[in-house]
Amino acid sequence: RALNGEFVSTVARRVERMSTYQLFAWHDMQPELHFPRIRHCLQQGDPVSQLALLQALRWRIVRTPGGDQRRQVVQLLVRHDLFGFRQSGRPLADRLLGVLHETEDGGEDGANRWEGLIREYTVRLLNAMASYAGGRAYLLESSVLQRLCQWLPCNAFTSVGWLNALAVVQKLSPHRYTARKVMLDHDLLDWGCQLLAHPPPPAPLGDRTAFVLEYTA
């Protein structure tokens, strides 16, 4: 079915405004999390349901009061292998991230807009998990860092997904020799130096320019 780009944007704004409880209620789930149903929805659900669930999981982390409680939420997601990194076959995260070497600009085509939004919401959830040691260790078990290193130089600075991808890479970079090696193998050091030498103009990024330069450094 052809999807209208304006409709996609309207749904995305609606998801942003919903509370964590409303997002879980959308799937007839209780807030304690039912991981088999969560993975099933993220794998086979319609795009609206996938967006709502990714948002709910991220808010489950960032809106939980207290650092220790947020850390426990991340540990819960890791313990249940939310993204399927420890299972055989293609990880769920790869399905959600899609083809990262393609740009996010889908124009007014609704299908491309859905793919871009699902990718963005996935990276935002990865960024929330990467804020904690358990989440960083979990992400480094996968090929997520390699995929983000391939994606960053090829996409626009203005997207929220790109900014969150940069944040994930920055949070993973100080940890383990393997993470730094991945970044070197993908020429991210050269790309970062070029970005610092020729920073993006402030207009497209607004007040995010300082964020980009700080995280790149």
PDB file of C-alpha atoms in Angstrom:
ATOM      1  CA  ARG A   1       0.000   0.000   0.000  1.00  0.00           C
ATOM      2  CA  ALA A   2       1.314   3.412  -0.932  1.00  0.00           C
ATOM      3  CA  LEU A   3       2.019   5.535   2.101  1.00  0.00           C
ATOM      4  CA  ASN A   4       1.750   9.291   2.163  1.00  0.00           C
ATOM      5  CA  GLY A   5       4.769  11.084   3.607  1.00  0.00           C
ATOM      6  CA  GLU A   6       2.610  13.605   5.465  1.00  0.00           C
ATOM      7  CA  PHE A   7       0.720  10.768   7.177  1.00  0.00           C
ATOM      8  CA  VAL A   8       4.025   9.231   8.296  1.00  0.00           C
ATOM      9  CA  SER A   9       5.123  12.528   9.832  1.00  0.00           C
ATOM     10  CA  THR A  10       1.771  12.923  11.608  1.00  0.00           C
ATOM     11  CA  VAL A  11       2.053   9.463  13.155  1.00  0.00           C
ATOM     12  CA  ALA A  12       5.633  10.149  14.255  1.00  0.00           C
ATOM     13  CA  ARG A  13       4.538  13.352  16.031  1.00  0.00           C
ATOM     14  CA  ARG A  14       1.760  11.437  17.745  1.00  0.00           C
ATOM     15  CA  VAL A  15       4.207   8.805  18.992  1.00  0.00           C
ATOM     16  CA  GLU A  16       6.506  11.530  20.356  1.00  0.00           C
ATOM     17  CA  ARG A  17       3.667  12.966  22.450  1.00  0.00           C
ATOM     18  CA  MET A  18       2.501   9.686  23.982  1.00  0.00           C
ATOM     19  CA  SER A  19       3.494   8.600  27.463  1.00  0.00           C
ATOM     20  CA  THR A  20       5.387   5.367  28.189  1.00  0.00           C
ATOM     21  CA  TYR A  21       2.220   3.760  29.574  1.00  0.00           C
ATOM     22  CA  GLN A  22       0.217   4.731  26.483  1.00  0.00           C
ATOM     23  CA  LEU A  23       2.892   3.306  24.209  1.00  0.00           C
ATOM     24  CA  PHE A  24       2.886  -0.049  25.973  1.00  0.00           C
ATOM     25  CA  ALA A  25      -0.921  -0.058  26.133  1.00  0.00           C
ATOM     26  CA  TRP A  26      -0.910   0.348  22.339  1.00  0.00           C
ATOM     27  CA  HIS A  27       0.488  -3.187  22.225  1.00  0.00           C
ATOM     28  CA  ASP A  28      -1.695  -4.458  25.080  1.00  0.00           C
ATOM     29  CA  MET A  29       1.476  -4.945  27.136  1.00  0.00           C
ATOM     30  CA  GLN A  30       2.093  -4.382  30.809  1.00  0.00           C
ATOM     31  CA  PRO A  31       5.042  -2.164  31.731  1.00  0.00           C
ATOM     32  CA  GLU A  32       7.044  -5.155  33.124  1.00  0.00           C
ATOM     33  CA  LEU A  33       7.967  -6.093  29.528  1.00  0.00           C
ATOM     34  CA  HIS A  34       7.253  -9.309  27.676  1.00  0.00           C
ATOM     35  CA  PHE A  35      10.357  -9.846  25.554  1.00  0.00           C
ATOM     36  CA  PRO A  36       9.086 -12.564  23.167  1.00  0.00           C
ATOM     37  CA  ARG A  37       6.176 -10.284  22.216  1.00  0.00           C
ATOM     38  CA  ILE A  38       8.452  -7.274  21.976  1.00  0.00           C
ATOM     39  CA  ARG A  39      10.826  -9.016  19.589  1.00  0.00           C
ATOM     40  CA  HIS A  40       7.925 -10.399  17.563  1.00  0.00           C
ATOM     41  CA  CYS A  41       6.433  -6.917  17.167  1.00  0.00           C
ATOM     42  CA  LEU A  42       9.778  -5.369  16.233  1.00  0.00           C
ATOM     43  CA  GLN A  43      10.346  -8.093  13.647  1.00  0.00           C
ATOM     44  CA  GLN A  44       6.891  -8.420  12.128  1.00  0.00           C
ATOM     45  CA  GLY A  45       4.784  -5.533  13.381  1.00  0.00           C
ATOM     46  CA  ASP A  46       3.541  -2.680  11.256  1.00  0.00           C
ATOM     47  CA  PRO A  47       5.739   0.451  11.145  1.00  0.00           C
ATOM     48  CA  VAL A  48       3.533   2.428  13.542  1.00  0.00           C
ATOM     49  CA  SER A  49       3.748  -0.314  16.158  1.00  0.00           C
ATOM     50  CA  GLN A  50       7.501  -0.589  15.697  1.00  0.00           C
ATOM     51  CA  LEU A  51       7.951   3.153  16.215  1.00  0.00           C
ATOM     52  CA  ALA A  52       5.762   3.171  19.308  1.00  0.00           C
ATOM     53  CA  LEU A  53       7.577   0.216  20.842  1.00  0.00           C
ATOM     54  CA  LEU A  54      11.061   1.595  20.162  1.00  0.00           C
ATOM     55  CA  GLN A  55       9.993   4.875  21.728  1.00  0.00           C
ATOM     56  CA  ALA A  56       8.520   3.075  24.746  1.00  0.00           C
ATOM     57  CA  LEU A  57      11.720   1.104  25.318  1.00  0.00           C
ATOM     58  CA  ARG A  58      13.855   4.241  25.107  1.00  0.00           C
ATOM     59  CA  TRP A  59      11.583   6.110  27.475  1.00  0.00           C
ATOM     60  CA  ARG A  60      11.696   3.112  29.799  1.00  0.00           C
ATOM     61  CA  ILE A  61      15.377   3.980  30.199  1.00  0.00           C
ATOM     62  CA  VAL A  62      15.508   7.771  30.083  1.00  0.00           C
ATOM     63  CA  ARG A  63      12.318   8.473  32.058  1.00  0.00           C
ATOM     64  CA  THR A  64      13.036   6.060  34.891  1.00  0.00           C
ATOM     65  CA  PRO A  65      14.010   8.178  37.923  1.00  0.00           C
ATOM     66  CA  GLY A  66      17.500   7.651  39.307  1.00  0.00           C
ATOM     67  CA  GLY A  67      20.703   6.472  37.689  1.00  0.00           C
ATOM     68  CA  ASP A  68      20.717   3.073  39.398  1.00  0.00           C
ATOM     69  CA  GLN A  69      17.175   2.337  38.245  1.00  0.00           C
ATOM     70  CA  ARG A  70      17.983   3.339  34.657  1.00  0.00           C
ATOM     71  CA  ARG A  71      21.052   1.106  34.767  1.00  0.00           C
ATOM     72  CA  GLN A  72      18.854  -1.781  35.891  1.00  0.00           C
ATOM     73  CA  VAL A  73      16.521  -1.196  32.934  1.00  0.00           C
ATOM     74  CA  VAL A  74      19.485  -1.393  30.542  1.00  0.00           C
ATOM     75  CA  GLN A  75      20.712  -4.556  32.265  1.00  0.00           C
ATOM     76  CA  LEU A  76      17.249  -6.049  31.826  1.00  0.00           C
ATOM     77  CA  LEU A  77      17.304  -5.350  28.085  1.00  0.00           C
ATOM     78  CA  VAL A  78      20.802  -6.823  27.846  1.00  0.00           C
ATOM     79  CA  ARG A  79      19.960  -9.902  29.888  1.00  0.00           C
ATOM     80  CA  HIS A  80      17.043 -10.690  27.588  1.00  0.00           C
ATOM     81  CA  ASP A  81      19.172  -9.964  24.481  1.00  0.00           C
ATOM     82  CA  LEU A  82      16.704  -7.437  23.100  1.00  0.00           C
ATOM     83  CA  PHE A  83      18.452  -7.067  19.734  1.00  0.00           C
ATOM     84  CA  GLY A  84      19.327 -10.734  19.273  1.00  0.00           C
ATOM     85  CA  PHE A  85      23.117 -10.305  19.163  1.00  0.00           C
ATOM     86  CA  ARG A  86      23.629 -13.645  20.946  1.00  0.00           C
ATOM     87  CA  GLN A  87      21.302 -15.641  18.720  1.00  0.00           C
ATOM     88  CA  SER A  88      21.969 -17.350  15.435  1.00  0.00           C
ATOM     89  CA  GLY A  89      20.826 -15.672  12.254  1.00  0.00           C
ATOM     90  CA  ARG A  90      20.557 -12.003  11.398  1.00  0.00           C
ATOM     91  CA  PRO A  91      20.272  -9.846  14.548  1.00  0.00           C
ATOM     92  CA  LEU A  92      17.075  -7.878  15.059  1.00  0.00           C
ATOM     93  CA  ALA A  93      19.105  -4.655  15.213  1.00  0.00           C
ATOM     94  CA  ASP A  94      20.309  -5.201  11.644  1.00  0.00           C
ATOM     95  CA  ARG A  95      16.716  -5.542  10.445  1.00  0.00           C
ATOM     96  CA  LEU A  96      15.690  -2.333  12.195  1.00  0.00           C
ATOM     97  CA  LEU A  97      18.701  -0.327  11.069  1.00  0.00           C
ATOM     98  CA  GLY A  98      18.157  -1.385   7.480  1.00  0.00           C
ATOM     99  CA  VAL A  99      20.694  -0.511   4.823  1.00  0.00           C
ATOM    100  CA  LEU A 100      22.786   2.067   6.618  1.00  0.00           C
ATOM    101  CA  HIS A 101      24.900   3.101   3.660  1.00  0.00           C
ATOM    102  CA  GLU A 102      21.816   4.612   2.067  1.00  0.00           C
ATOM    103  CA  THR A 103      20.834   8.137   3.008  1.00  0.00           C
ATOM    104  CA  GLU A 104      17.847   8.922   5.164  1.00  0.00           C
ATOM    105  CA  ASP A 105      16.359  11.332   2.671  1.00  0.00           C
ATOM    106  CA  GLY A 106      13.296   9.531   1.421  1.00  0.00           C
ATOM    107  CA  GLY A 107      11.564  12.602   0.030  1.00  0.00           C
ATOM    108  CA  GLU A 108       7.811  12.306   0.134  1.00  0.00           C
ATOM    109  CA  ASP A 109       7.804   8.557  -0.412  1.00  0.00           C
ATOM    110  CA  GLY A 110       6.029   7.083   2.595  1.00  0.00           C
ATOM    111  CA  ALA A 111       7.849   3.743   2.588  1.00  0.00           C
ATOM    112  CA  ASN A 112      11.254   5.446   2.701  1.00  0.00           C
ATOM    113  CA  ARG A 113      10.044   7.767   5.429  1.00  0.00           C
ATOM    114  CA  TRP A 114       8.988   4.768   7.528  1.00  0.00           C
ATOM    115  CA  GLU A 115      12.385   3.132   7.056  1.00  0.00           C
ATOM    116  CA  GLY A 116      14.159   6.346   8.011  1.00  0.00           C
ATOM    117  CA  LEU A 117      12.048   6.823  11.147  1.00  0.00           C
ATOM    118  CA  ILE A 118      12.472   3.230  12.304  1.00  0.00           C
ATOM    119  CA  ARG A 119      16.217   3.559  11.777  1.00  0.00           C
ATOM    120  CA  GLU A 120      16.253   6.839  13.714  1.00  0.00           C
ATOM    121  CA  TYR A 121      14.251   5.450  16.649  1.00  0.00           C
ATOM    122  CA  THR A 122      16.491   2.375  16.761  1.00  0.00           C
ATOM    123  CA  VAL A 123      19.644   4.484  16.928  1.00  0.00           C
ATOM    124  CA  ARG A 124      18.089   6.659  19.642  1.00  0.00           C
ATOM    125  CA  LEU A 125      17.440   3.522  21.709  1.00  0.00           C
ATOM    126  CA  LEU A 126      21.007   2.322  21.090  1.00  0.00           C
ATOM    127  CA  ASN A 127      22.263   5.721  22.255  1.00  0.00           C
ATOM    128  CA  ALA A 128      20.279   5.459  25.495  1.00  0.00           C
ATOM    129  CA  MET A 129      21.696   1.973  26.138  1.00  0.00           C
ATOM    130  CA  ALA A 130      25.242   3.127  25.332  1.00  0.00           C
ATOM    131  CA  SER A 131      25.075   5.597  28.220  1.00  0.00           C
ATOM    132  CA  TYR A 132      25.685   2.677  30.616  1.00  0.00           C
ATOM    133  CA  ALA A 133      28.588   0.238  30.854  1.00  0.00           C
ATOM    134  CA  GLY A 134      26.378  -2.828  30.493  1.00  0.00           C
ATOM    135  CA  GLY A 135      24.788  -1.398  27.372  1.00  0.00           C
ATOM    136  CA  ARG A 136      28.156  -0.516  25.823  1.00  0.00           C
ATOM    137  CA  ALA A 137      29.521  -4.007  26.456  1.00  0.00           C
ATOM    138  CA  TYR A 138      26.391  -5.467  24.868  1.00  0.00           C
ATOM    139  CA  LEU A 139      26.610  -3.307  21.747  1.00  0.00           C
ATOM    140  CA  LEU A 140      30.277  -4.218  21.306  1.00  0.00           C
ATOM    141  CA  GLU A 141      29.239  -7.870  21.014  1.00  0.00           C
ATOM    142  CA  SER A 142      27.640  -6.990  17.681  1.00  0.00           C
ATOM    143  CA  SER A 143      28.448  -5.345  14.365  1.00  0.00           C
ATOM    144  CA  VAL A 144      26.542  -2.180  15.310  1.00  0.00           C
ATOM    145  CA  LEU A 145      29.712  -0.105  15.637  1.00  0.00           C
ATOM    146  CA  GLN A 146      30.957  -1.203  12.208  1.00  0.00           C
ATOM    147  CA  ARG A 147      27.629  -0.318  10.612  1.00  0.00           C
ATOM    148  CA  LEU A 148      27.501   3.105  12.255  1.00  0.00           C
ATOM    149  CA  CYS A 149      31.102   3.813  11.229  1.00  0.00           C
ATOM    150  CA  GLN A 150      30.119   3.078   7.628  1.00  0.00           C
ATOM    151  CA  TRP A 151      26.994   5.193   7.885  1.00  0.00           C
ATOM    152  CA  LEU A 152      28.258   8.390   9.518  1.00  0.00           C
ATOM    153  CA  PRO A 153      30.393   9.762   6.669  1.00  0.00           C
ATOM    154  CA  CYS A 154      27.646   9.091   4.114  1.00  0.00           C
ATOM    155  CA  ASN A 155      24.679  10.888   5.705  1.00  0.00           C
ATOM    156  CA  ALA A 156      23.448  14.378   6.443  1.00  0.00           C
ATOM    157  CA  PHE A 157      24.483  16.208   9.605  1.00  0.00           C
ATOM    158  CA  THR A 158      20.951  17.514  10.075  1.00  0.00           C
ATOM    159  CA  SER A 159      19.175  14.245  10.913  1.00  0.00           C
ATOM    160  CA  VAL A 160      18.404  13.251  14.497  1.00  0.00           C
ATOM    161  CA  GLY A 161      19.422   9.702  13.634  1.00  0.00           C
ATOM    162  CA  TRP A 162      22.864  10.877  12.481  1.00  0.00           C
ATOM    163  CA  LEU A 163      23.420  12.861  15.690  1.00  0.00           C
ATOM    164  CA  ASN A 164      22.467   9.861  17.824  1.00  0.00           C
ATOM    165  CA  ALA A 165      24.704   7.592  15.740  1.00  0.00           C
ATOM    166  CA  LEU A 166      27.607   9.962  16.372  1.00  0.00           C
ATOM    167  CA  ALA A 167      26.832   9.848  20.095  1.00  0.00           C
ATOM    168  CA  VAL A 168      26.804   6.025  20.107  1.00  0.00           C
ATOM    169  CA  VAL A 169      30.181   5.857  18.355  1.00  0.00           C
ATOM    170  CA  GLN A 170      31.647   8.409  20.755  1.00  0.00           C
ATOM    171  CA  LYS A 171      30.423   6.466  23.785  1.00  0.00           C
ATOM    172  CA  LEU A 172      31.848   3.192  22.465  1.00  0.00           C
ATOM    173  CA  SER A 173      35.181   4.615  21.274  1.00  0.00           C
ATOM    174  CA  PRO A 174      37.033   4.773  24.637  1.00  0.00           C
ATOM    175  CA  HIS A 175      36.151   1.169  25.460  1.00  0.00           C
ATOM    176  CA  ARG A 176      38.217  -1.813  24.323  1.00  0.00           C
ATOM    177  CA  TYR A 177      40.948  -1.963  21.755  1.00  0.00           C
ATOM    178  CA  THR A 178      38.591  -3.655  19.304  1.00  0.00           C
ATOM    179  CA  ALA A 179      36.298  -0.604  19.211  1.00  0.00           C
ATOM    180  CA  ARG A 180      39.172   1.735  18.370  1.00  0.00           C
ATOM    181  CA  LYS A 181      40.433  -0.723  15.744  1.00  0.00           C
ATOM    182  CA  VAL A 182      37.015  -0.796  14.065  1.00  0.00           C
ATOM    183  CA  MET A 183      37.023   2.984  13.858  1.00  0.00           C
ATOM    184  CA  LEU A 184      40.532   3.031  12.370  1.00  0.00           C
ATOM    185  CA  ASP A 185      39.674   0.294   9.883  1.00  0.00           C
ATOM    186  CA  HIS A 186      36.740   2.369   8.627  1.00  0.00           C
ATOM    187  CA  ASP A 187      38.851   5.559   8.328  1.00  0.00           C
ATOM    188  CA  LEU A 188      36.734   7.319  10.924  1.00  0.00           C
ATOM    189  CA  LEU A 189      39.806   9.111  12.279  1.00  0.00           C
ATOM    190  CA  ASP A 190      40.473  10.732   8.900  1.00  0.00           C
ATOM    191  CA  TRP A 191      36.788  11.573   8.533  1.00  0.00           C
ATOM    192  CA  GLY A 192      36.707  13.141  12.003  1.00  0.00           C
ATOM    193  CA  CYS A 193      39.796  15.243  11.267  1.00  0.00           C
ATOM    194  CA  GLN A 194      38.220  16.490   8.041  1.00  0.00           C
ATOM    195  CA  LEU A 195      35.020  17.346   9.889  1.00  0.00           C
ATOM    196  CA  LEU A 196      36.908  19.284  12.554  1.00  0.00           C
ATOM    197  CA  ALA A 197      38.956  21.100   9.901  1.00  0.00           C
ATOM    198  CA  HIS A 198      35.856  21.945   7.845  1.00  0.00           C
ATOM    199  CA  PRO A 199      32.903  21.994  10.277  1.00  0.00           C
ATOM    200  CA  PRO A 200      29.345  22.049   8.955  1.00  0.00           C
ATOM    201  CA  PRO A 201      27.694  25.463   8.694  1.00  0.00           C
ATOM    202  CA  PRO A 202      25.627  26.444  11.747  1.00  0.00           C
ATOM    203  CA  ALA A 203      22.430  27.086   9.816  1.00  0.00           C
ATOM    204  CA  PRO A 204      21.364  23.480   9.097  1.00  0.00           C
ATOM    205  CA  LEU A 205      22.282  22.328  12.593  1.00  0.00           C
ATOM    206  CA  GLY A 206      21.207  25.284  14.673  1.00  0.00           C
ATOM    207  CA  ASP A 207      22.584  24.882  18.191  1.00  0.00           C
ATOM    208  CA  ARG A 208      23.805  21.331  17.442  1.00  0.00           C
ATOM    209  CA  THR A 209      27.067  22.408  15.795  1.00  0.00           C
ATOM    210  CA  ALA A 210      28.928  22.483  19.123  1.00  0.00           C
ATOM    211  CA  PHE A 211      27.587  18.993  19.906  1.00  0.00           C
ATOM    212  CA  VAL A 212      28.863  17.628  16.586  1.00  0.00           C
ATOM    213  CA  LEU A 213      32.342  19.145  17.016  1.00  0.00           C
ATOM    214  CA  GLU A 214      32.658  18.051  20.645  1.00  0.00           C
ATOM    215  CA  TYR A 215      31.602  14.453  19.995  1.00  0.00           C
ATOM    216  CA  THR A 216      33.763  14.227  16.866  1.00  0.00           C
ATOM    217  CA  ALA A 217      36.805  15.381  18.847  1.00  0.00           C
TER     218      ALA A 217
END
